[in-house]
Amino acid sequence: FLTRMAKAFEEAKGSRTVYLTMKRFHYSTKKMRTEQEKAEEATGDIPMDVDDKDKEYATLVRLNSGTKTRVSTQVQPQDLDRFMVQYTNIIKINMDALKKKDRKKNAKPKKDNSIAH
């Protein structure tokens, strides 16, 4: 994933945009949830909510560079620190391709619409 990410940044210099997204990966799918709900209705049992505070989830990382490049990967919790170091290094190397925002130099003063009596 990281080598394809670096390659996508190189291909996109000056002409395209690269979108990166990261989110927590949920293991259950809609199909799994509906099957579980049907099983609960059939048996009449309602499961107790489990405390998920200590549960660790994988991270889903996606890269989208126009229509040419779409890549995604799952990073397990034990590998996340090592992945993030390499991930940030690639992003830092490719920061030179960023464009500066054009700001307007002639800022208009705000009108005071208050009425004095």
PDB file of C-alpha atoms in Angstrom:
ATOM      1  CA  PHE A   1       0.000   0.000   0.000  1.00  0.00           C
ATOM      2  CA  LEU A   2       2.720   2.482   0.965  1.00  0.00           C
ATOM      3  CA  THR A   3       4.664   1.995  -2.280  1.00  0.00           C
ATOM      4  CA  ARG A   4       1.496   2.474  -4.332  1.00  0.00           C
ATOM      5  CA  MET A   5       0.696   5.569  -2.262  1.00  0.00           C
ATOM      6  CA  ALA A   6       4.116   7.077  -3.027  1.00  0.00           C
ATOM      7  CA  LYS A   7       3.660   6.233  -6.710  1.00  0.00           C
ATOM      8  CA  ALA A   8       0.212   7.897  -6.737  1.00  0.00           C
ATOM      9  CA  PHE A   9       1.701  11.086  -5.243  1.00  0.00           C
ATOM     10  CA  GLU A  10       4.404  11.137  -7.923  1.00  0.00           C
ATOM     11  CA  GLU A  11       1.853  10.668 -10.718  1.00  0.00           C
ATOM     12  CA  ALA A  12      -0.437  13.347  -9.301  1.00  0.00           C
ATOM     13  CA  LYS A  13       2.139  16.131  -8.947  1.00  0.00           C
ATOM     14  CA  GLY A  14       0.669  19.355 -10.265  1.00  0.00           C
ATOM     15  CA  SER A  15      -2.251  17.874 -12.136  1.00  0.00           C
ATOM     16  CA  ARG A  16      -4.431  15.699  -9.906  1.00  0.00           C
ATOM     17  CA  THR A  17      -5.693  15.447  -6.365  1.00  0.00           C
ATOM     18  CA  VAL A  18      -4.972  12.584  -3.995  1.00  0.00           C
ATOM     19  CA  TYR A  19      -7.559  11.787  -1.335  1.00  0.00           C
ATOM     20  CA  LEU A  20      -6.597   9.789   1.753  1.00  0.00           C
ATOM     21  CA  THR A  21      -9.145   8.547   4.263  1.00  0.00           C
ATOM     22  CA  MET A  22      -8.732   6.614   7.484  1.00  0.00           C
ATOM     23  CA  LYS A  23     -11.469   5.128   9.619  1.00  0.00           C
ATOM     24  CA  ARG A  24     -12.123   2.381  12.110  1.00  0.00           C
ATOM     25  CA  PHE A  25     -12.919  -0.896  10.392  1.00  0.00           C
ATOM     26  CA  HIS A  26     -16.136  -2.610  11.473  1.00  0.00           C
ATOM     27  CA  TYR A  27     -16.045  -6.365  11.138  1.00  0.00           C
ATOM     28  CA  SER A  28     -19.798  -6.841  10.905  1.00  0.00           C
ATOM     29  CA  THR A  29     -21.582  -6.269   7.641  1.00  0.00           C
ATOM     30  CA  LYS A  30     -25.215  -5.471   7.062  1.00  0.00           C
ATOM     31  CA  LYS A  31     -25.842  -9.067   6.005  1.00  0.00           C
ATOM     32  CA  MET A  32     -24.292 -10.370   9.250  1.00  0.00           C
ATOM     33  CA  ARG A  33     -26.387  -7.953  11.344  1.00  0.00           C
ATOM     34  CA  THR A  34     -29.669  -8.922   9.621  1.00  0.00           C
ATOM     35  CA  GLU A  35     -28.902 -12.620  10.079  1.00  0.00           C
ATOM     36  CA  GLN A  36     -28.201 -12.016  13.765  1.00  0.00           C
ATOM     37  CA  GLU A  37     -31.450 -10.044  14.155  1.00  0.00           C
ATOM     38  CA  LYS A  38     -33.431 -12.867  12.505  1.00  0.00           C
ATOM     39  CA  ALA A  39     -31.847 -15.407  14.845  1.00  0.00           C
ATOM     40  CA  GLU A  40     -32.721 -13.233  17.846  1.00  0.00           C
ATOM     41  CA  GLU A  41     -36.350 -12.934  16.710  1.00  0.00           C
ATOM     42  CA  ALA A  42     -36.611 -16.690  16.153  1.00  0.00           C
ATOM     43  CA  THR A  43     -35.269 -17.592  19.599  1.00  0.00           C
ATOM     44  CA  GLY A  44     -36.717 -14.630  21.440  1.00  0.00           C
ATOM     45  CA  ASP A  45     -33.361 -13.944  23.118  1.00  0.00           C
ATOM     46  CA  ILE A  46     -31.992 -10.430  23.293  1.00  0.00           C
ATOM     47  CA  PRO A  47     -28.221 -10.318  23.763  1.00  0.00           C
ATOM     48  CA  MET A  48     -26.745  -8.032  26.376  1.00  0.00           C
ATOM     49  CA  ASP A  49     -24.627  -5.118  25.196  1.00  0.00           C
ATOM     50  CA  VAL A  50     -20.941  -5.861  25.522  1.00  0.00           C
ATOM     51  CA  ASP A  51     -18.580  -3.189  26.782  1.00  0.00           C
ATOM     52  CA  ASP A  52     -16.345  -2.362  23.776  1.00  0.00           C
ATOM     53  CA  LYS A  53     -14.041   0.070  25.584  1.00  0.00           C
ATOM     54  CA  ASP A  54     -11.112  -2.341  25.625  1.00  0.00           C
ATOM     55  CA  LYS A  55     -11.722  -3.805  22.170  1.00  0.00           C
ATOM     56  CA  GLU A  56      -9.202  -2.815  19.502  1.00  0.00           C
ATOM     57  CA  TYR A  57     -10.282  -2.377  15.918  1.00  0.00           C
ATOM     58  CA  ALA A  58      -8.333  -2.464  12.674  1.00  0.00           C
ATOM     59  CA  THR A  59      -7.951   0.779  10.699  1.00  0.00           C
ATOM     60  CA  LEU A  60      -9.121   1.026   7.103  1.00  0.00           C
ATOM     61  CA  VAL A  61      -6.948   3.303   4.955  1.00  0.00           C
ATOM     62  CA  ARG A  62      -8.079   4.321   1.474  1.00  0.00           C
ATOM     63  CA  LEU A  63      -6.327   6.214  -1.297  1.00  0.00           C
ATOM     64  CA  ASN A  64      -8.172   7.675  -4.260  1.00  0.00           C
ATOM     65  CA  SER A  65      -6.423   9.539  -7.040  1.00  0.00           C
ATOM     66  CA  GLY A  66      -8.993  10.326  -9.686  1.00  0.00           C
ATOM     67  CA  THR A  67     -10.228   7.359 -11.651  1.00  0.00           C
ATOM     68  CA  LYS A  68      -6.815   5.791 -12.168  1.00  0.00           C
ATOM     69  CA  THR A  69      -5.778   4.772  -8.669  1.00  0.00           C
ATOM     70  CA  ARG A  70      -7.965   3.325  -5.933  1.00  0.00           C
ATOM     71  CA  VAL A  71      -6.214   1.391  -3.198  1.00  0.00           C
ATOM     72  CA  SER A  72      -7.232   0.362   0.304  1.00  0.00           C
ATOM     73  CA  THR A  73      -5.706  -1.630   3.124  1.00  0.00           C
ATOM     74  CA  GLN A  74      -6.464  -2.754   6.655  1.00  0.00           C
ATOM     75  CA  VAL A  75      -3.910  -2.000   9.352  1.00  0.00           C
ATOM     76  CA  GLN A  76      -4.095  -4.131  12.471  1.00  0.00           C
ATOM     77  CA  PRO A  77      -3.794  -2.371  15.851  1.00  0.00           C
ATOM     78  CA  GLN A  78      -0.393  -3.896  16.650  1.00  0.00           C
ATOM     79  CA  ASP A  79       1.027  -2.606  13.313  1.00  0.00           C
ATOM     80  CA  LEU A  80      -0.532   0.863  13.436  1.00  0.00           C
ATOM     81  CA  ASP A  81       2.435   2.734  14.996  1.00  0.00           C
ATOM     82  CA  ARG A  82       4.924   1.402  12.466  1.00  0.00           C
ATOM     83  CA  PHE A  83       2.487   2.083   9.597  1.00  0.00           C
ATOM     84  CA  MET A  84       1.857   5.669  10.742  1.00  0.00           C
ATOM     85  CA  VAL A  85       5.595   6.457  10.840  1.00  0.00           C
ATOM     86  CA  GLN A  86       6.026   5.318   7.245  1.00  0.00           C
ATOM     87  CA  TYR A  87       2.733   6.945   6.201  1.00  0.00           C
ATOM     88  CA  THR A  88       3.703  10.358   7.593  1.00  0.00           C
ATOM     89  CA  ASN A  89       7.161  10.148   6.021  1.00  0.00           C
ATOM     90  CA  ILE A  90       5.625   9.651   2.572  1.00  0.00           C
ATOM     91  CA  ILE A  91       3.219  12.541   3.129  1.00  0.00           C
ATOM     92  CA  LYS A  92       6.026  14.848   4.335  1.00  0.00           C
ATOM     93  CA  ILE A  93       8.159  14.037   1.293  1.00  0.00           C
ATOM     94  CA  ASN A  94       5.281  14.936  -1.034  1.00  0.00           C
ATOM     95  CA  MET A  95       4.226  18.153   0.730  1.00  0.00           C
ATOM     96  CA  ASP A  96       6.110  20.242  -1.842  1.00  0.00           C
ATOM     97  CA  ALA A  97       3.359  19.589  -4.388  1.00  0.00           C
ATOM     98  CA  LEU A  98       0.793  21.511  -2.333  1.00  0.00           C
ATOM     99  CA  LYS A  99      -0.537  24.766  -3.736  1.00  0.00           C
ATOM    100  CA  LYS A 100      -0.769  27.880  -1.584  1.00  0.00           C
ATOM    101  CA  LYS A 101      -4.202  29.363  -1.124  1.00  0.00           C
ATOM    102  CA  ASP A 102      -4.788  32.629  -3.000  1.00  0.00           C
ATOM    103  CA  ARG A 103      -5.984  35.277  -0.594  1.00  0.00           C
ATOM    104  CA  LYS A 104      -7.676  38.510  -1.561  1.00  0.00           C
ATOM    105  CA  LYS A 105      -5.531  41.518  -0.682  1.00  0.00           C
ATOM    106  CA  ASN A 106      -8.344  44.072  -0.788  1.00  0.00           C
ATOM    107  CA  ALA A 107     -10.523  43.146   2.147  1.00  0.00           C
ATOM    108  CA  LYS A 108     -13.728  45.171   2.221  1.00  0.00           C
ATOM    109  CA  PRO A 109     -14.540  46.806   5.570  1.00  0.00           C
ATOM    110  CA  LYS A 110     -17.754  45.662   7.205  1.00  0.00           C
ATOM    111  CA  LYS A 111     -20.659  48.103   7.129  1.00  0.00           C
ATOM    112  CA  ASP A 112     -22.065  49.237  10.438  1.00  0.00           C
ATOM    113  CA  ASN A 113     -25.833  48.987  10.133  1.00  0.00           C
ATOM    114  CA  SER A 114     -26.630  50.016  13.676  1.00  0.00           C
ATOM    115  CA  ILE A 115     -29.016  52.928  14.077  1.00  0.00           C
ATOM    116  CA  ALA A 116     -28.186  55.515  16.729  1.00  0.00           C
ATOM    117  CA  HIS A 117     -31.116  57.307  18.377  1.00  0.00           C
TER     118      HIS A 117
END
